[in-house]
XYZ file of C-alpha atoms in Angstrom:
381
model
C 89.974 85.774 98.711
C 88.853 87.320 102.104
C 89.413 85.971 105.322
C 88.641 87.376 108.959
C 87.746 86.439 111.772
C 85.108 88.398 113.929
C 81.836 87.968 116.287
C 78.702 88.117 114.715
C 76.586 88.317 117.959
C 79.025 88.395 121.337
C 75.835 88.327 123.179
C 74.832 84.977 122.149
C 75.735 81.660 123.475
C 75.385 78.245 122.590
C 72.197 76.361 123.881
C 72.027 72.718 122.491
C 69.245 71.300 124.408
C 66.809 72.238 121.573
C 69.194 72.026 118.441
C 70.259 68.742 119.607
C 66.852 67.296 120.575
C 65.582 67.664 117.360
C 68.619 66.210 115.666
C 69.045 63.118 117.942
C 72.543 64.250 118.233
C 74.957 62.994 121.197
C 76.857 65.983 122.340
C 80.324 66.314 122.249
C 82.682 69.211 123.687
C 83.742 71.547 121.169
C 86.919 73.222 120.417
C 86.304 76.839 119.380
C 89.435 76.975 116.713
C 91.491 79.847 116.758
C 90.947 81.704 112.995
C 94.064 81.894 111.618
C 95.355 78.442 111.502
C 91.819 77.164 110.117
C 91.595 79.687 108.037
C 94.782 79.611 106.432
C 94.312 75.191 105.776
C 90.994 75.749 104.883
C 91.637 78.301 102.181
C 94.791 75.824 101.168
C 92.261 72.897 100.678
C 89.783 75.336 98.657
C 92.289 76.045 95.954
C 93.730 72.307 95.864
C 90.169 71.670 95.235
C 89.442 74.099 92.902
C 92.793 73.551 90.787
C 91.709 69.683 90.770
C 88.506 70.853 89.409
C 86.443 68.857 92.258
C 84.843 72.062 92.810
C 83.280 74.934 90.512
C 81.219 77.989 90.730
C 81.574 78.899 94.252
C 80.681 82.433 94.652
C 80.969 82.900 98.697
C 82.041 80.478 101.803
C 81.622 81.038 104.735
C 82.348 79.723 108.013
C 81.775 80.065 111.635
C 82.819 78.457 114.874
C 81.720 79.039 118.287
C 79.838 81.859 117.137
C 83.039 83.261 115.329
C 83.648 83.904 111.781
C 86.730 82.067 110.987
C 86.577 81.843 107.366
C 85.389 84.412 104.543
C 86.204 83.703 100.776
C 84.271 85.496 97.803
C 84.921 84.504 93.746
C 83.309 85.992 90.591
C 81.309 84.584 87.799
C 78.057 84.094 85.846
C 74.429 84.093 88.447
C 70.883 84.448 87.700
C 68.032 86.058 90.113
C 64.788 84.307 90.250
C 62.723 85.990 87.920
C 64.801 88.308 86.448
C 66.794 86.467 84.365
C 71.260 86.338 84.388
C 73.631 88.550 85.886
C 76.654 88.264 83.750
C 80.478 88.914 85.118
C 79.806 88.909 88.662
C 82.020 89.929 91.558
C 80.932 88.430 94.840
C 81.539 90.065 97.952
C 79.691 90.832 101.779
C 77.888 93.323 99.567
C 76.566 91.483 97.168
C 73.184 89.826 97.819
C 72.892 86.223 96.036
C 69.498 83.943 95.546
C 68.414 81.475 98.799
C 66.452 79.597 95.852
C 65.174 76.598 98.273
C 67.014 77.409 101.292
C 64.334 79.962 101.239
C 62.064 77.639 102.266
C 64.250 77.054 105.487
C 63.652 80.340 106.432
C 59.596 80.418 106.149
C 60.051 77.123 108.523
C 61.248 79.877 111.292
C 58.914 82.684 110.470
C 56.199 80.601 110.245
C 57.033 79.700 113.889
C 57.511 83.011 114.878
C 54.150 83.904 113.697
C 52.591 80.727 115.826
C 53.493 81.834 118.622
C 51.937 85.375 118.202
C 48.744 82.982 117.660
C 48.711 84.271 113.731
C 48.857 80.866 111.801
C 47.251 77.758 112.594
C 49.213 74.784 114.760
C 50.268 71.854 112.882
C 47.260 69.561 113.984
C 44.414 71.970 112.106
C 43.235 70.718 108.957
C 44.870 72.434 105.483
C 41.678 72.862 104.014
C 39.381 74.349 106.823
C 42.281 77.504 106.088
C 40.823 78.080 102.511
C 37.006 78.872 102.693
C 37.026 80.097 98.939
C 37.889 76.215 98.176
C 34.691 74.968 99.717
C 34.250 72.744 96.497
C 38.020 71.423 96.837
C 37.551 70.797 100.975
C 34.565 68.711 100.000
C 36.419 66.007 97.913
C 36.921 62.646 99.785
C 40.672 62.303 101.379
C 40.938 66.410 101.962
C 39.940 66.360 105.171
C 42.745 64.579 106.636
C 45.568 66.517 105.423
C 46.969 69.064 108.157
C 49.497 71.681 108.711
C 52.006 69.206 109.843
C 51.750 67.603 105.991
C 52.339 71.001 104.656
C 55.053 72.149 106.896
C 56.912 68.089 105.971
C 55.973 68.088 102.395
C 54.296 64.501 103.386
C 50.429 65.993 101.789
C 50.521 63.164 99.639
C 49.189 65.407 96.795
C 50.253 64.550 93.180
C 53.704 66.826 92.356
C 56.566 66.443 90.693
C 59.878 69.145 90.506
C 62.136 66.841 90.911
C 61.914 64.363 87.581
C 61.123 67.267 85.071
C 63.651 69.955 84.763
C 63.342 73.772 85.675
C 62.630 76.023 82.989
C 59.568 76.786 80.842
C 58.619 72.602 81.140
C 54.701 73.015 82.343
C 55.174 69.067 83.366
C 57.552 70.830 85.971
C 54.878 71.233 89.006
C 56.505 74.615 90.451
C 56.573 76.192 86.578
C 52.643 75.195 85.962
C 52.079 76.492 89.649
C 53.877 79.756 88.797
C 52.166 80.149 85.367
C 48.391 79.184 86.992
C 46.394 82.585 87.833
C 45.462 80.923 91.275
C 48.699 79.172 92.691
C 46.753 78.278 95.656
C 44.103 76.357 93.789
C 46.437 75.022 91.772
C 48.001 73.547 94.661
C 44.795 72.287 96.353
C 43.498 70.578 93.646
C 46.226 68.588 93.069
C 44.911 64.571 92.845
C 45.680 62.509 96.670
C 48.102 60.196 95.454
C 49.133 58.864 98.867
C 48.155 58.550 102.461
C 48.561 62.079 104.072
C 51.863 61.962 106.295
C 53.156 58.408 104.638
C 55.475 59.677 101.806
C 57.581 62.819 101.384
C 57.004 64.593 97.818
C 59.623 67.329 97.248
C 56.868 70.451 96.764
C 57.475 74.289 96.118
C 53.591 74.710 96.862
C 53.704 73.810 100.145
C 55.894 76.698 101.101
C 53.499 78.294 98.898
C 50.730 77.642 101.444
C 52.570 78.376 104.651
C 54.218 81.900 103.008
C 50.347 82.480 102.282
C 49.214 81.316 105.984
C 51.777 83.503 107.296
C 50.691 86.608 105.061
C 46.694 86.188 105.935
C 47.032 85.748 109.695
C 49.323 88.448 110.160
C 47.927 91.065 107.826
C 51.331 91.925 106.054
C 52.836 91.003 103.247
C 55.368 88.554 103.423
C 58.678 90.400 102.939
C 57.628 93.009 105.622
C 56.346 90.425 108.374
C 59.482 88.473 107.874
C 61.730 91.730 108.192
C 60.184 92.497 111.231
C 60.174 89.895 113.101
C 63.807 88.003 112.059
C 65.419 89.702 109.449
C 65.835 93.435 111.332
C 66.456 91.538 114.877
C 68.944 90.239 113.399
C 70.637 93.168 111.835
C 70.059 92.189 107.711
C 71.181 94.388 105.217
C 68.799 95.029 102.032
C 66.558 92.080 101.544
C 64.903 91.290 98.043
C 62.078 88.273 97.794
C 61.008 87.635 93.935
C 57.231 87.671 93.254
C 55.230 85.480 90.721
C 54.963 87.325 87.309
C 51.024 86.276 87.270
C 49.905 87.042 90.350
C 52.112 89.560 92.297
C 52.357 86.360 95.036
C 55.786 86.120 96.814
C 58.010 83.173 95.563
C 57.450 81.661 99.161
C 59.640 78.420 98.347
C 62.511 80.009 96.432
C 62.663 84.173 96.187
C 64.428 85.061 98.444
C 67.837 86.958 98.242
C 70.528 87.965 100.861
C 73.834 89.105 101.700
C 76.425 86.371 101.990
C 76.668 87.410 105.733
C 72.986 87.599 106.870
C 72.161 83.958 105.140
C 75.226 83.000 107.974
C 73.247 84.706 110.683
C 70.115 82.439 109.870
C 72.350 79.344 110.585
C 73.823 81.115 114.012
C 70.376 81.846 115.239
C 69.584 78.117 115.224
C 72.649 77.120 116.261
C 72.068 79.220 119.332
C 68.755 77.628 120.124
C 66.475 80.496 118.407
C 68.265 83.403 120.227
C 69.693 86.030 119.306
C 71.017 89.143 121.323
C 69.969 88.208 124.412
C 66.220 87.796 122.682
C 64.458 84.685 122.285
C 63.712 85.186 117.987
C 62.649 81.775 116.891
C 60.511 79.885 119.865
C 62.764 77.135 121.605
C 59.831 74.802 121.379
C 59.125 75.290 117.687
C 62.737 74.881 116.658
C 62.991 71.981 118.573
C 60.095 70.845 116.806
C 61.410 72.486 113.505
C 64.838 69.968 113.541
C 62.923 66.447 114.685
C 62.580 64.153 112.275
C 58.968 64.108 110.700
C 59.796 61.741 107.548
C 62.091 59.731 105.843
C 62.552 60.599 102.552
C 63.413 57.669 99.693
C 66.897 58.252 99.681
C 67.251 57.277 103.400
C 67.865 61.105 104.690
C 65.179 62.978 106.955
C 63.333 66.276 106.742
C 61.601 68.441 109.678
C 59.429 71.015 109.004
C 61.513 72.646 105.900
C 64.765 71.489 106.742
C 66.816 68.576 105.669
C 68.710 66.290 108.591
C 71.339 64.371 107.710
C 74.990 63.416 108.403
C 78.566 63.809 107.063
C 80.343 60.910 106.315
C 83.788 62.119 105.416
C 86.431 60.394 105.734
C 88.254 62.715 108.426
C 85.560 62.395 110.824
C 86.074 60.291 113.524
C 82.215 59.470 113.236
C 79.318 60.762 111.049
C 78.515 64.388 112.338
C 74.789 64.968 111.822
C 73.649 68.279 110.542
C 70.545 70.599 109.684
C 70.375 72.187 106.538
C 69.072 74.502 103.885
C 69.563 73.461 100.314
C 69.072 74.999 97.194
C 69.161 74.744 93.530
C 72.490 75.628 91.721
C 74.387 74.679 94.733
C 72.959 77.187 97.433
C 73.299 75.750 101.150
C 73.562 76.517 104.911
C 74.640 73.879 107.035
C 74.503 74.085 111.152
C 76.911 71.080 112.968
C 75.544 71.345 116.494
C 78.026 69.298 117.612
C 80.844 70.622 116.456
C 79.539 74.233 117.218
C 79.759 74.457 113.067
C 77.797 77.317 110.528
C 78.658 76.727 107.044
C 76.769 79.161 104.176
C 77.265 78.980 100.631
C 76.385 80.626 97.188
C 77.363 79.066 93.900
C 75.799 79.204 90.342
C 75.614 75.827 89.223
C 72.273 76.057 88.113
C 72.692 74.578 84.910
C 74.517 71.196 86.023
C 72.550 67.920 86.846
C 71.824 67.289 90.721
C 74.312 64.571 90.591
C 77.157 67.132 90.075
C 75.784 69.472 92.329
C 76.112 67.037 95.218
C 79.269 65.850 94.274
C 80.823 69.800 94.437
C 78.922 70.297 97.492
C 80.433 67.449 99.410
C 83.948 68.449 98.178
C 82.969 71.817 99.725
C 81.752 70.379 103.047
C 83.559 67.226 103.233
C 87.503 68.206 101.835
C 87.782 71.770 102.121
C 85.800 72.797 105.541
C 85.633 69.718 107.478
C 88.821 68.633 106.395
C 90.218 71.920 106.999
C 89.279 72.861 110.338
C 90.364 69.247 111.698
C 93.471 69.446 110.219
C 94.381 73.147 111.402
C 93.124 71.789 115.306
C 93.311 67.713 115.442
């Protein structure tokens, strides 16, 4: 285990107004921790945890407060890269890039603002179709013409797809697999049937990432990987960067292919913790994150989502009240949480991609909810 404490950008200081606009949060002070103390009850909790079994196959945690890294803690084990099949014996460390899987998509929710701005993409209010003239035959189908942007960037499109009831893997029922196996993702994804009312009913959907990651790439006239570099990965200092491509087409994995160091997935959450900025540069618009973090829909299971982020709030039991968050989720236990409130960055890697979602929550709430949480307001009550 690893644990330090250090600045990741001096420069930067908190600004709430946006974070916490989208959110719906009510502010309270924080209390910058000093490291050692948290770090020391939080690593306690971790093995309690661990020894208990509550919690398996963590392969990094890290944590920040106030901008400050106050916890650090790498293990080792089995992982898999998208596309390229397992990585057996692994030993984690700030070195040692890991897959985003979904929390990918996170990430195309800031670039794709980035690239708005620089008047590259289309706003949220311009119809999806009118953005594909080779589908002329697709756009002309009744319903098309009221899907927008905005449906794509909420996964409320109200097409017909499903990733969540059939399992990953070679399954062709599984939406994402037959999208990654069609030799035209993008029609693939536009001819999916209208099952609902555009903007009425949020549908967990890899192609909708597809689309943006493929907005993003025509209107700037890069390739994915090396507009995103550009414009927030190298501002903010990454290390190597790897983003898996589809085996059919040569088309990025927009919704799940990217891979990072431990460290620069934390950066992501900093950046919009600090309102979009990032030494003393305005990355991510202040506007579009705000934007970004407000509630578009609710999903069935009560929770919210913003243009490819989840919103929600921690219920533990040492809270005082529910904290809300943003976050970045991923299968197989990938995550990066941002408590505005609390002045709070949590990022995670694990490898449980082989256990049901069910146990996948239940480790990541031990992680969140008894080890960090629990950790950092026991070590400053």
């Amino acid at each position: 285990m690893k644990r330090m404490m250090q600045s990741l950008d001096p420069t930067t200081k908190l600004d709430r107004r946006s974070v916490l606009a989208g959110l719906g949060a009510s502010l309270i002070a924080p209390r910058v921790a000093s490291a050692q103390p948290t770090a020391d009850e939080i690593a306690r909790r971790l093995t309690q945890a661990e020894s208990a079994g509550r919690i398996s196959g963590l392969h990094a945690l890290l944590v920040t407060r106030g901008g400050r890294l106050v916890f650090e803690h790498y293990g080792k084990g089995d992982d898999e890269a998208e596309g390229r099949g397992p990585l057996a014996n692994v030993v984690f460390g700030p070195d040692v890039p890991h897959d985003l899987r979904s929390v990918s998509k996170s990430v195309i929710g800031l670039a794709y603002g980035i690239a708005l701005a620089a008047g590259k993409v289309p706003p949220p209010e311009a119809k999806l179709y009118d953005q594909f003239p080779q589908y002329a035959d697709l756009a002309r189908e009744a319903g098309r013409d009221r899907i927008t942007i905005h449906h794509v960037l909420s996964m409320t499109l109200g097409l017909e797809w499903d990733e969540l009831t059939v399992p990953y893997g070679d399954d062709p029922r599984n939406s994402e697999i037959a999208m990654e196996a069609s030799p035209d993702r993008f029609r693939f994804i536009l001819e999916r049937p209208i099952v609902a009312e555009p903007g009425t009913k949020w549908t967990y959907c890899g192609g909708a990432t597809a689309i943006l990651g493929r907005l993003i790439s025509n209107g700037t006239g890069e390739d994915l990987l090396a507009y995103c570099r550009r414009v927030l990965f190298d501002p903010l200092g990454f290390g190597p960067v790897d983003w898996a491509k589809g085996v059919g087409d040569g088309q990025y994995r927009a919704a799940s292919g990217l891979r990072l160091l431990p460290r620069d997935l934390l950066k992501i959450g900093e950046l919009v913790r600090a309102g979009g900025a990032w030494g003393g540069r305005q990355i991510v618009p202040r506007d579009w994150l705000t934007r970004v973090l407000a509630p578009a829909v609710v999903m069935e299971n009560g929770g919210r989502y913003g243009y490819q982020w989840y919103l929600g709030a921690s219920f533990a039991a040492v809270l005082p009240h529910p904290e809300r968050w943003a976050a970045g989720i991923g299968w197989g236990g990938q995550r990066l949480y941002v408590f505005p409130a609390l002045d709070l960055v949590v990022a995670q890697y694990c490898g449980n991609y082989d256990k049901p979602t069910a146990e996948q929550r239940r480790i990541n709430d031990a992680i969140i909810d008894e080890v960090v949480l629990s950790g950092i307001l026991a070590a400053h009550p």
